[in-house]
Tab-separated table of C-alpha atoms and ligand atoms in Angstrom:
chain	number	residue	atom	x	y	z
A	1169	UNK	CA	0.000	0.000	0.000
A	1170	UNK	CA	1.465	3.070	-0.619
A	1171	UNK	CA	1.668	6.100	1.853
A	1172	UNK	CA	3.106	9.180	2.210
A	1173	UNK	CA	5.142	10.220	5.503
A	1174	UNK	CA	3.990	13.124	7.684
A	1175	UNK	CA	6.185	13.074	10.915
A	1176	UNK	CA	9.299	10.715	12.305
A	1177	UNK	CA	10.448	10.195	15.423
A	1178	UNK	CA	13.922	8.749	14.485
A	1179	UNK	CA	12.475	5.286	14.627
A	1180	UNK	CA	8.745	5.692	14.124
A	1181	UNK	CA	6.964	6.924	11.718
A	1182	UNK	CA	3.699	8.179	10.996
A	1183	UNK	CA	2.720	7.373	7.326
A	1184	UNK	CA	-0.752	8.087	5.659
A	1185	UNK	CA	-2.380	5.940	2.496
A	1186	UNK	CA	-3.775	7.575	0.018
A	1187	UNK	CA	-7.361	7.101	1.042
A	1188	UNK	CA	-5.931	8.832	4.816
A	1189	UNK	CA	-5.499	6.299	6.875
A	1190	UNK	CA	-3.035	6.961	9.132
A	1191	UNK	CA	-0.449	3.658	10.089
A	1192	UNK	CA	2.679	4.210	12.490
A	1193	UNK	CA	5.583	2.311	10.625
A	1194	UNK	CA	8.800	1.239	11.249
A	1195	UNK	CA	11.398	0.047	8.817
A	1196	UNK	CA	12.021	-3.024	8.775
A	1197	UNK	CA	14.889	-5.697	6.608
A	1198	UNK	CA	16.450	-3.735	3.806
A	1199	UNK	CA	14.989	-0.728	2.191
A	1200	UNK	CA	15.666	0.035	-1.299
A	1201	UNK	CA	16.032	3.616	-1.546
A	1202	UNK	CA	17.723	5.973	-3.692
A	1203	UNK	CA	21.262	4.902	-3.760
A	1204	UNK	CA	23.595	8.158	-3.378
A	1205	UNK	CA	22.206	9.465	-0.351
A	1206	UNK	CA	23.935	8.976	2.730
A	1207	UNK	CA	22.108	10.532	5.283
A	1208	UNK	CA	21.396	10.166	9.354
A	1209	UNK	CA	17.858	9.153	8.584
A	1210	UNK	CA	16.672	7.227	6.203
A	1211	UNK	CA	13.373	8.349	5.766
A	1212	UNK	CA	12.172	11.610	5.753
A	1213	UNK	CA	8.906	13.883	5.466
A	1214	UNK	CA	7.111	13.793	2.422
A	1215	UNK	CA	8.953	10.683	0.924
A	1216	UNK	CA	6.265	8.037	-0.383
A	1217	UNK	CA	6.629	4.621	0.830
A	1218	UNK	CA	5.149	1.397	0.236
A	1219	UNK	CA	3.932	0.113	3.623
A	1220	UNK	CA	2.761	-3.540	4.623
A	1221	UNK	CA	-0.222	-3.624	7.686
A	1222	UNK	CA	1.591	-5.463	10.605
A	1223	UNK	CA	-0.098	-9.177	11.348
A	1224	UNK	CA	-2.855	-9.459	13.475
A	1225	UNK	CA	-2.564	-5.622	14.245
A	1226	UNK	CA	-5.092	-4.270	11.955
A	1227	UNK	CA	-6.574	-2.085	14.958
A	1228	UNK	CA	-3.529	-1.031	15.967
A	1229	UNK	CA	-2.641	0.703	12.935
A	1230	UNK	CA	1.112	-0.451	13.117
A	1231	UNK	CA	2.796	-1.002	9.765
A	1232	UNK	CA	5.886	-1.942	8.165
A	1233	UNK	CA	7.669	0.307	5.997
A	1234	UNK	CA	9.448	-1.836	2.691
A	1235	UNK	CA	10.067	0.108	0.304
A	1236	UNK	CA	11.135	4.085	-0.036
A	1237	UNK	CA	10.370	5.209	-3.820
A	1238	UNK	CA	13.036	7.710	-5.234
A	1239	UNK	CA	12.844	11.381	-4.335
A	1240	UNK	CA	11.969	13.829	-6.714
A	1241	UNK	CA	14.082	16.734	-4.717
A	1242	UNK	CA	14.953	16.884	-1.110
A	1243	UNK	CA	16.444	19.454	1.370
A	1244	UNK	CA	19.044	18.611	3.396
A	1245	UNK	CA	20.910	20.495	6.580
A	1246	UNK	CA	23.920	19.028	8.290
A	1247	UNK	CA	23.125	16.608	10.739
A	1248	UNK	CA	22.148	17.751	14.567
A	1249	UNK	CA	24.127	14.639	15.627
A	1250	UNK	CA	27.026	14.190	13.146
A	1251	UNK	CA	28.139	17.710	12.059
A	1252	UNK	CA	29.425	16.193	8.915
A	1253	UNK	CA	26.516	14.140	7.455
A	1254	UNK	CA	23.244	15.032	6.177
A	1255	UNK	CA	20.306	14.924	7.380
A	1256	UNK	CA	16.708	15.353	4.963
A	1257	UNK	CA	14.751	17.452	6.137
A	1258	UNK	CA	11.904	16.840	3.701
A	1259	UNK	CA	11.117	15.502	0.423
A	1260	UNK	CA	9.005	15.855	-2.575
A	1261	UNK	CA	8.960	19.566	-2.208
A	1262	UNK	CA	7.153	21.719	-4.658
A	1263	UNK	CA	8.571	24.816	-2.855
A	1264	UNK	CA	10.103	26.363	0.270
A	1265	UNK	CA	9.316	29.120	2.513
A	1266	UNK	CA	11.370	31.266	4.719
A	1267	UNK	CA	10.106	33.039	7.033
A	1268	UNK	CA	12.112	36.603	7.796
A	1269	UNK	CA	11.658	39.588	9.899
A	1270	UNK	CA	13.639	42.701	9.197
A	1271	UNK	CA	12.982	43.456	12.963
A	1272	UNK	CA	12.105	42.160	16.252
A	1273	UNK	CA	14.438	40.115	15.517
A	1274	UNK	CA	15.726	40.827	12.178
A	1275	UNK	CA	17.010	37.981	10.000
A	1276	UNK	CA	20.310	38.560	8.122
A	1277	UNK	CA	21.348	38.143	4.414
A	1278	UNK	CA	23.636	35.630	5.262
A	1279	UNK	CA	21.082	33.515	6.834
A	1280	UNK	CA	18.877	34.026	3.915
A	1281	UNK	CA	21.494	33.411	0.902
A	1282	UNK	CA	22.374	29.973	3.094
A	1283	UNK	CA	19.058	28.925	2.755
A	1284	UNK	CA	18.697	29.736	-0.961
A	1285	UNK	CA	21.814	28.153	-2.091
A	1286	UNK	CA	20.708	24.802	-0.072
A	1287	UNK	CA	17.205	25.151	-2.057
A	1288	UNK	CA	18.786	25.787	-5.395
A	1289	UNK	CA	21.480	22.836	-4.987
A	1290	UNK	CA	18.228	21.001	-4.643
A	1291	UNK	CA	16.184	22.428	-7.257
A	1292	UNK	CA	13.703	24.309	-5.043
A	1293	UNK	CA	11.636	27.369	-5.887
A	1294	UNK	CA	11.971	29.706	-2.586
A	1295	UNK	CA	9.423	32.694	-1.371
A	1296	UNK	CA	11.354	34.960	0.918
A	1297	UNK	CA	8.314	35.880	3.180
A	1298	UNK	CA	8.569	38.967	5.594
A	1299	UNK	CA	6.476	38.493	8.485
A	1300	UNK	CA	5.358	41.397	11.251
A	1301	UNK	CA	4.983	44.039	8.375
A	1302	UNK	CA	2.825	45.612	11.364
A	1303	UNK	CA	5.402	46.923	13.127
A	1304	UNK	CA	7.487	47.757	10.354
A	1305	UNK	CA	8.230	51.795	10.435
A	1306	UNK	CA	9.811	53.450	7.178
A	1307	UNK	CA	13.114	52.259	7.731
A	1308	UNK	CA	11.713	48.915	7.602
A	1309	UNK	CA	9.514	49.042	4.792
A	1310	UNK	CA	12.406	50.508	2.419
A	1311	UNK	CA	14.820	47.935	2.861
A	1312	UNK	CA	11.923	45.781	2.428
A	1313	UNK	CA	11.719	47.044	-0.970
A	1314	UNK	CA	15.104	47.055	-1.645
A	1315	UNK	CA	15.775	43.351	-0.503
A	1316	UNK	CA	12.442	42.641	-2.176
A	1317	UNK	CA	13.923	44.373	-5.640
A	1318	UNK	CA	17.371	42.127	-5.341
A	1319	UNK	CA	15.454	39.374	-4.875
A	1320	UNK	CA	12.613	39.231	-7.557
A	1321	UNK	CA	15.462	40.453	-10.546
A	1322	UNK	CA	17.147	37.599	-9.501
A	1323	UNK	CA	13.998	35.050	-9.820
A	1324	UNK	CA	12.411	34.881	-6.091
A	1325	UNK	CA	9.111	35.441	-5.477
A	1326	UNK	CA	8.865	37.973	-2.169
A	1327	UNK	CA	5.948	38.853	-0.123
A	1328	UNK	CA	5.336	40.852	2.798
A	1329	UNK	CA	2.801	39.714	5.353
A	1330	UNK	CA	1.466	39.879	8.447
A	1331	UNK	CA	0.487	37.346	10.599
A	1332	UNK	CA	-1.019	39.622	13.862
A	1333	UNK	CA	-3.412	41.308	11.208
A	1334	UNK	CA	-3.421	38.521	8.894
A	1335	UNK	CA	-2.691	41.188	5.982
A	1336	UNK	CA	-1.601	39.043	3.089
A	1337	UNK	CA	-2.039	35.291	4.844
A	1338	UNK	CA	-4.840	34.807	2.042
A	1339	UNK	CA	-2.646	35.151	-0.828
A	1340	UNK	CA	-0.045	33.041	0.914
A	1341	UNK	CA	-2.080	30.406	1.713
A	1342	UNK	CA	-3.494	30.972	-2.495
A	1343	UNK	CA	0.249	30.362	-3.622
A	1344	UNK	CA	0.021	26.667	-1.257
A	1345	UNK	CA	-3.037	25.820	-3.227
A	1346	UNK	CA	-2.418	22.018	-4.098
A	1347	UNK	CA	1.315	21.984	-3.451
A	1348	UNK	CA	3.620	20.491	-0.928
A	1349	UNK	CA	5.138	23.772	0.824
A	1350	UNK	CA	8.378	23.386	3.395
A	1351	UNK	CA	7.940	26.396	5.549
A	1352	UNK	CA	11.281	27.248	7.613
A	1353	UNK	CA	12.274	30.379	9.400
A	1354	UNK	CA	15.186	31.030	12.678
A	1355	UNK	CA	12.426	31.258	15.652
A	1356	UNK	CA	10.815	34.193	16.797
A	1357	UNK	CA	10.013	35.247	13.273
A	1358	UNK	CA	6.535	34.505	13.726
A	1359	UNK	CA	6.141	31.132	11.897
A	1360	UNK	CA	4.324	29.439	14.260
A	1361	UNK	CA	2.140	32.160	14.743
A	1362	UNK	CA	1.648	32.483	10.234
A	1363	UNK	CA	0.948	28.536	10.709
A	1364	UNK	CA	-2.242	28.935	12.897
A	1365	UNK	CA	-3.272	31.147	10.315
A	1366	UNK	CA	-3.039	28.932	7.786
A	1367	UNK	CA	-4.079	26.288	9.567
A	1368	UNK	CA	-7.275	27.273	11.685
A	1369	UNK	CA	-8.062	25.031	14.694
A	1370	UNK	CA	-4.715	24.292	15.300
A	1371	UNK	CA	-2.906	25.949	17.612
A	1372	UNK	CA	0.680	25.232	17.333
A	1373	UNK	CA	1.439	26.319	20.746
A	1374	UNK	CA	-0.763	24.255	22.692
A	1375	UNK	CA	-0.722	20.793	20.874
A	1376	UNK	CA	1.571	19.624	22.857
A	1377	UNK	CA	0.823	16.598	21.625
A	1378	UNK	CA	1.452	17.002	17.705
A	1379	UNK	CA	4.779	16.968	18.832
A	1380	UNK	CA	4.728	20.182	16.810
A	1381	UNK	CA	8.406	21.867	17.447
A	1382	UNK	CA	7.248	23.953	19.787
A	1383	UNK	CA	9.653	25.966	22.267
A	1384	UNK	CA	9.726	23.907	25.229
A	1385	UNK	CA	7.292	21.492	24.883
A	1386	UNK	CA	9.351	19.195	21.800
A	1387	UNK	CA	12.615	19.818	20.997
A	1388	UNK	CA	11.876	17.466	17.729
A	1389	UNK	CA	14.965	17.779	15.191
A	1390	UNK	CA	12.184	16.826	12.952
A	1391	UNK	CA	9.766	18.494	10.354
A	1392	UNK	CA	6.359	17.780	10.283
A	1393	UNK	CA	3.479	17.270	7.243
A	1394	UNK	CA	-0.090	18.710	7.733
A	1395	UNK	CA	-2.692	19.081	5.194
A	1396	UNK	CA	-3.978	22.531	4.466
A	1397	UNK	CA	-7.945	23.088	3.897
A	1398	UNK	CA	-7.359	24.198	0.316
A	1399	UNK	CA	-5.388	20.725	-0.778
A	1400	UNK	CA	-1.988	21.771	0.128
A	1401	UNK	CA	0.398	20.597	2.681
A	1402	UNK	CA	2.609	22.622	4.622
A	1403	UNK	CA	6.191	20.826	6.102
A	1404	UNK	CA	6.601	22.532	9.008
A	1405	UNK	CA	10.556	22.173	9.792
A	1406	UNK	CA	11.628	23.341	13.658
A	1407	UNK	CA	13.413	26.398	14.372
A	1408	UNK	CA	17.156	26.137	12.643
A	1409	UNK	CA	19.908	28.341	13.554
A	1410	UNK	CA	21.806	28.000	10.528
A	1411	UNK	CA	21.029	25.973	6.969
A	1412	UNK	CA	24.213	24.834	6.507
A	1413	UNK	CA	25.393	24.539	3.205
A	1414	UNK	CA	26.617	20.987	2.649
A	1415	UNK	CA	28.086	18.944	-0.043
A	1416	UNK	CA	28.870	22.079	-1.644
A	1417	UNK	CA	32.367	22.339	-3.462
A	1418	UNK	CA	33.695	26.082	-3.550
A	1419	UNK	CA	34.234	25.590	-7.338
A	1420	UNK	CA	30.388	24.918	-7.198
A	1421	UNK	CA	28.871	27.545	-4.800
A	1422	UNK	CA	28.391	30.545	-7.595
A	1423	UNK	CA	25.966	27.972	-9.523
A	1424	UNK	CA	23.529	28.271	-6.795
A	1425	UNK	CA	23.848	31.818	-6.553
A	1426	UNK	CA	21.633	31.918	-9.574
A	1427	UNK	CA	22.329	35.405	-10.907
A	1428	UNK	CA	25.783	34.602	-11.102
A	1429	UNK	CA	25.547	31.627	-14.052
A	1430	UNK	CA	25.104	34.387	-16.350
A	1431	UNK	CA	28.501	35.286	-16.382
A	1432	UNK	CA	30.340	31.830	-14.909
A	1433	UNK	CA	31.483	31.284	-19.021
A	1434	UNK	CA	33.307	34.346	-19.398
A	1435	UNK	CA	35.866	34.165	-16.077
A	1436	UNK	CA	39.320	33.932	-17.481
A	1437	UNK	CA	39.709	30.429	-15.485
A	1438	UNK	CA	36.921	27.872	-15.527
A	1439	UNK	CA	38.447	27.160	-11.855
A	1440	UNK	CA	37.862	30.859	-10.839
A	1441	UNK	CA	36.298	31.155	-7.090
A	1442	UNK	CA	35.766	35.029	-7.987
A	1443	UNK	CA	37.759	36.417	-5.383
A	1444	UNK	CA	40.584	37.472	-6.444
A	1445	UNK	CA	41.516	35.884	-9.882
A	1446	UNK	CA	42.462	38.234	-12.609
A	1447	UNK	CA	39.700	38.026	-15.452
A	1448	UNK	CA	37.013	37.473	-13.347
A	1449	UNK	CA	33.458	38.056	-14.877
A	1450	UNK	CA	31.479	38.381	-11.624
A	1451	UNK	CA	33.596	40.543	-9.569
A	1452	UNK	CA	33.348	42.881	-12.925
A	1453	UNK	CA	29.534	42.610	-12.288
A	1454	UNK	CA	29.515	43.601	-9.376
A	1455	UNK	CA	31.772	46.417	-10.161
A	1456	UNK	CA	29.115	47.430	-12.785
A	1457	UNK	CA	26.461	47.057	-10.073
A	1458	UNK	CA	24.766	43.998	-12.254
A	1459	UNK	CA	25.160	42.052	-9.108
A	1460	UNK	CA	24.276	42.838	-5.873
A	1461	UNK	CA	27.147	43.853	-3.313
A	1462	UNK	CA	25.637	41.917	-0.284
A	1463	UNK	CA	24.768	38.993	-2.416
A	1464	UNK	CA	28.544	38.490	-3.300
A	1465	UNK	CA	29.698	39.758	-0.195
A	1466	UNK	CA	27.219	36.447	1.541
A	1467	UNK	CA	29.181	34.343	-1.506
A	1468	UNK	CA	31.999	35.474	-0.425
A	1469	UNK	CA	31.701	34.681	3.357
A	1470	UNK	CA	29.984	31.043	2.911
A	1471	UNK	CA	32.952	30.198	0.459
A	1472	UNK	CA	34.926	31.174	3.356
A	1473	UNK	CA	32.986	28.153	5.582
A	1474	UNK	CA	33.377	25.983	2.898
A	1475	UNK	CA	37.291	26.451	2.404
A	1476	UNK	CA	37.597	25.509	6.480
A	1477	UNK	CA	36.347	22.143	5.561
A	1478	UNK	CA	38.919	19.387	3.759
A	1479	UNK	CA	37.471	19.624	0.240
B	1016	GDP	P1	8.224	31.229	15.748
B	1016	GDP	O1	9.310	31.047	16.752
B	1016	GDP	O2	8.782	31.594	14.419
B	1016	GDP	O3	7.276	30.087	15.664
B	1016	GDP	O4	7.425	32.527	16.192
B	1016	GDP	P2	6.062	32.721	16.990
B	1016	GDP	O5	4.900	32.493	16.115
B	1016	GDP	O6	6.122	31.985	18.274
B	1016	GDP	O7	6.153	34.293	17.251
B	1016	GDP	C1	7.223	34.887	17.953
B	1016	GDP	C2	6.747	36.222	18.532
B	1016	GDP	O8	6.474	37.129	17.455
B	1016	GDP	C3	5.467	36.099	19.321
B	1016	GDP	O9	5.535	36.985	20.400
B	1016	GDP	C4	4.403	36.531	18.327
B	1016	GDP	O10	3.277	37.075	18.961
B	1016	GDP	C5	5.131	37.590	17.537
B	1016	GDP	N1	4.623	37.717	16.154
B	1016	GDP	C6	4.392	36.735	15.272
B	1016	GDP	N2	3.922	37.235	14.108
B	1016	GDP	C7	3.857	38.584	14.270
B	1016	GDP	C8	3.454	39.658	13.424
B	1016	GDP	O11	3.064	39.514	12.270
B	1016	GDP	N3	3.554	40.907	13.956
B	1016	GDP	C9	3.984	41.147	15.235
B	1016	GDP	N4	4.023	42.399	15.659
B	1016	GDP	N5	4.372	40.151	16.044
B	1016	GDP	C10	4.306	38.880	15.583
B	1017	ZN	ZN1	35.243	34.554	-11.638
C-alpha cells in the first residue's frame, strides 16, 4: 500500500495511504532507496513509501515500511548529531518558505542566501516571506523594498505579510493551493504564529501533543506534514539556527547563486572562485552594479565556511 510520511520520530513513523489512513511504521529488513544518499535518517517527510499492515494488528494501525520510492528533490541540513553528514529534512517539495523579519528580531542576508543556495542545490523554488509588516516603520519598509527588488530580478518570489493582522495570509495560503510547501524560518520570526493562520483550529502552541516543534514542549529535530484546507500541505521544519550549506564544493557555490551563471562562461579560469583571480566576470559585475554587493559579499563569506572544511 502506498503512503506518504507526515512526521518521524527517528524510529517511528507516521505514514498516511492515500485514502488517509493513518499507520505508524517502522522500517524493517532492507529498504531500497535511492542509492547516493547517505544521510542520518533514512526516511524523511514527504517521501512516499510502500507500507505492509503489521499481522494481526489491523486495529492497531502499526505497519511496516518496505520500500522508499526515489525522491523527486529533497532538502538537506547538516546533521544535529554528526556535524558532517546530512540529514533530509523533507522531500518531494514543490517549494520552500522562509520566514524573515527585518525586525524584532531581524534575519540577516547571510542567513537568507544559506538557505537559498541549499534550495537551489536542490532544485527548489523559494518565497522569501517577511512576516510582522505591522510593526514595520519606514526604515523597515524601504529595505523591504530594496531586498524585495534584489530578490525578484534575480527570480524569487517575495511577499510581505502579516500574521497579527493577517494582511496578506490569504494570498499566501493561495500560492500553497495544491502543493507540498516546506515552511522554515530562525524562531521568533513569527512562523508558528503564520501557521495557525493557515491552519485554523490548530494551535501550534498548545498541541503539545502534535509533537509540533514547539519551544519547550518538543525539541523534535524533525519536520512535520499537515494538510492545508485548500489541498496543500505545509512541512513545518523546527526552528534552525543555521542551513548549513553541505556537499557544496567552492568551485560549485556561484551555480547556486543563480544570478551569477550568467557570467560563470566568461571568467578567465573555468576554476575561478571570484575572489581574487584576474579576469574574473562576476567581480566585474559587481563592479558594474549587475550584481548585488551583499549577495557576493554572503558568496563570499559562505565560500569562506566551505574552504575551512577538507574539500
Ligand atoms: P516562531 O518562533 O517563528 O514560531 O514565532 P512565533 O509564532 O512563536 O512568534 C514569535 C513572537 O512574534 C510572538 O511573540 C508573536 O506574537 C510575535 N509575532 C508573530 N507574528 C507577528 C506579526 O506579524 N507581527 C507582530 N508584531 N508580532 C508577531
Ligand atoms: Zn570569476
Amino acid at each position: 500500500m502506498q503512503a506518504t510520511i507526515y512526521r518521524s520520530t527517528g524510529s517511528w513513523y507516521t505514514a498516511k495511504t492515500t485514502n488517509g489512513e493513518i499507520f505508524q511504521a517502522r522500517i524493517k529488513g532492507l529498504l531500497k532507496r535511492d542509492g547516493d544518499i547517505t544521510s542520518t535518517n533514512p526516511i524523511a517527510v514527504g517521501d512516499i513509501v510502500e507500507i505492509v499492515v503489521e499481522d494481526g494488528d489491523a486495529n492497531a494501525k502499526n505497519a511496516m515500511i518496505t520500500e522508499i520510492a526515489e525522491r523527486r528533490n529533497y532538502i538537506v541540513r547538516s546533521s544535529p548529531h554528526r556535524k558532517n553528514q546530512k540529514h533530509i529534512v523533507a522531500a518531494n517539495l514543490d517549494q520552500a518558505m522562509l520566514i524573515c523579519t527585518l525586525k524584532e528580531p531581524r534575519t540577516s542576508n547571510g542567513f537568507m542566501d544559506r538557505f537559498l543556495v541549499t534550495a537551489a542545490a536542490y532544485h527548489i523554488p523559494v518565497t522569501l516571506v517577511f512576516n510582522k509588516k505591522d510593526i514595520y516603520k519606514e526604515k523597515e519598509l524601504d529595505r523591504f523594498a530594496e531586498l524585495a527588488a534584489v530578490y525578484e530580478d534575480i527570480g524569487y518570489t517575495v511577499c510581505l505579510v502579516s500574521a497579527t493582522t493577517g494582511e496578506g495570509v490569504d494570498e499566501l495560503s493561495a500560492s500553497m493551493k495544491n502543493k507540498t510547501t516546506l515552511m522554515s524560518g530562525h524562531s521568533g520570526v513569527g512562523k508558528s504564529s503564520l501557521i495557525n493562520r493557515l491552519l485554523p483550529g490548530l494551535d501550534l502552541r498548545t498541541t503539545a501533543v502534535s509533537g509540533w516543534s514547539g519551544k519547550g514542549l518538543h525539541t523534535t529535530t524533525y519536520a512535520e506534514m499537515q494538510d492545508l484546507p485548500n489541498g496543500g500541505k505545509l512541512i513545518d521544519t523546527p526552528g534552525v539556527r543555521e542551513f548549513g550549506v553541505i556537499d557544496i564544493p567552492k568551485t560549485e557555490l556561484s551555480h547556486y547563486f543563480l544570478e551569477m551563471q550568467a557570467y560563470l562562461n566568461d571568467c578567465q579560469f573555468n576554476n575561478c572562485l571570484h575572489i581574487n583571480e584576474p579576469g574574473c566576470a562576476v567581480k566585474a559585475a559587481v563592479e558594474a552594479g549587475e550584481i548585488n554587493m551583499e549577495r557576493y559579499i554572503s558568496y563570499a563569506t559562505i565560500l569562506e565556511t566551505i574552504e575551512e572544511k577538507s574539500y
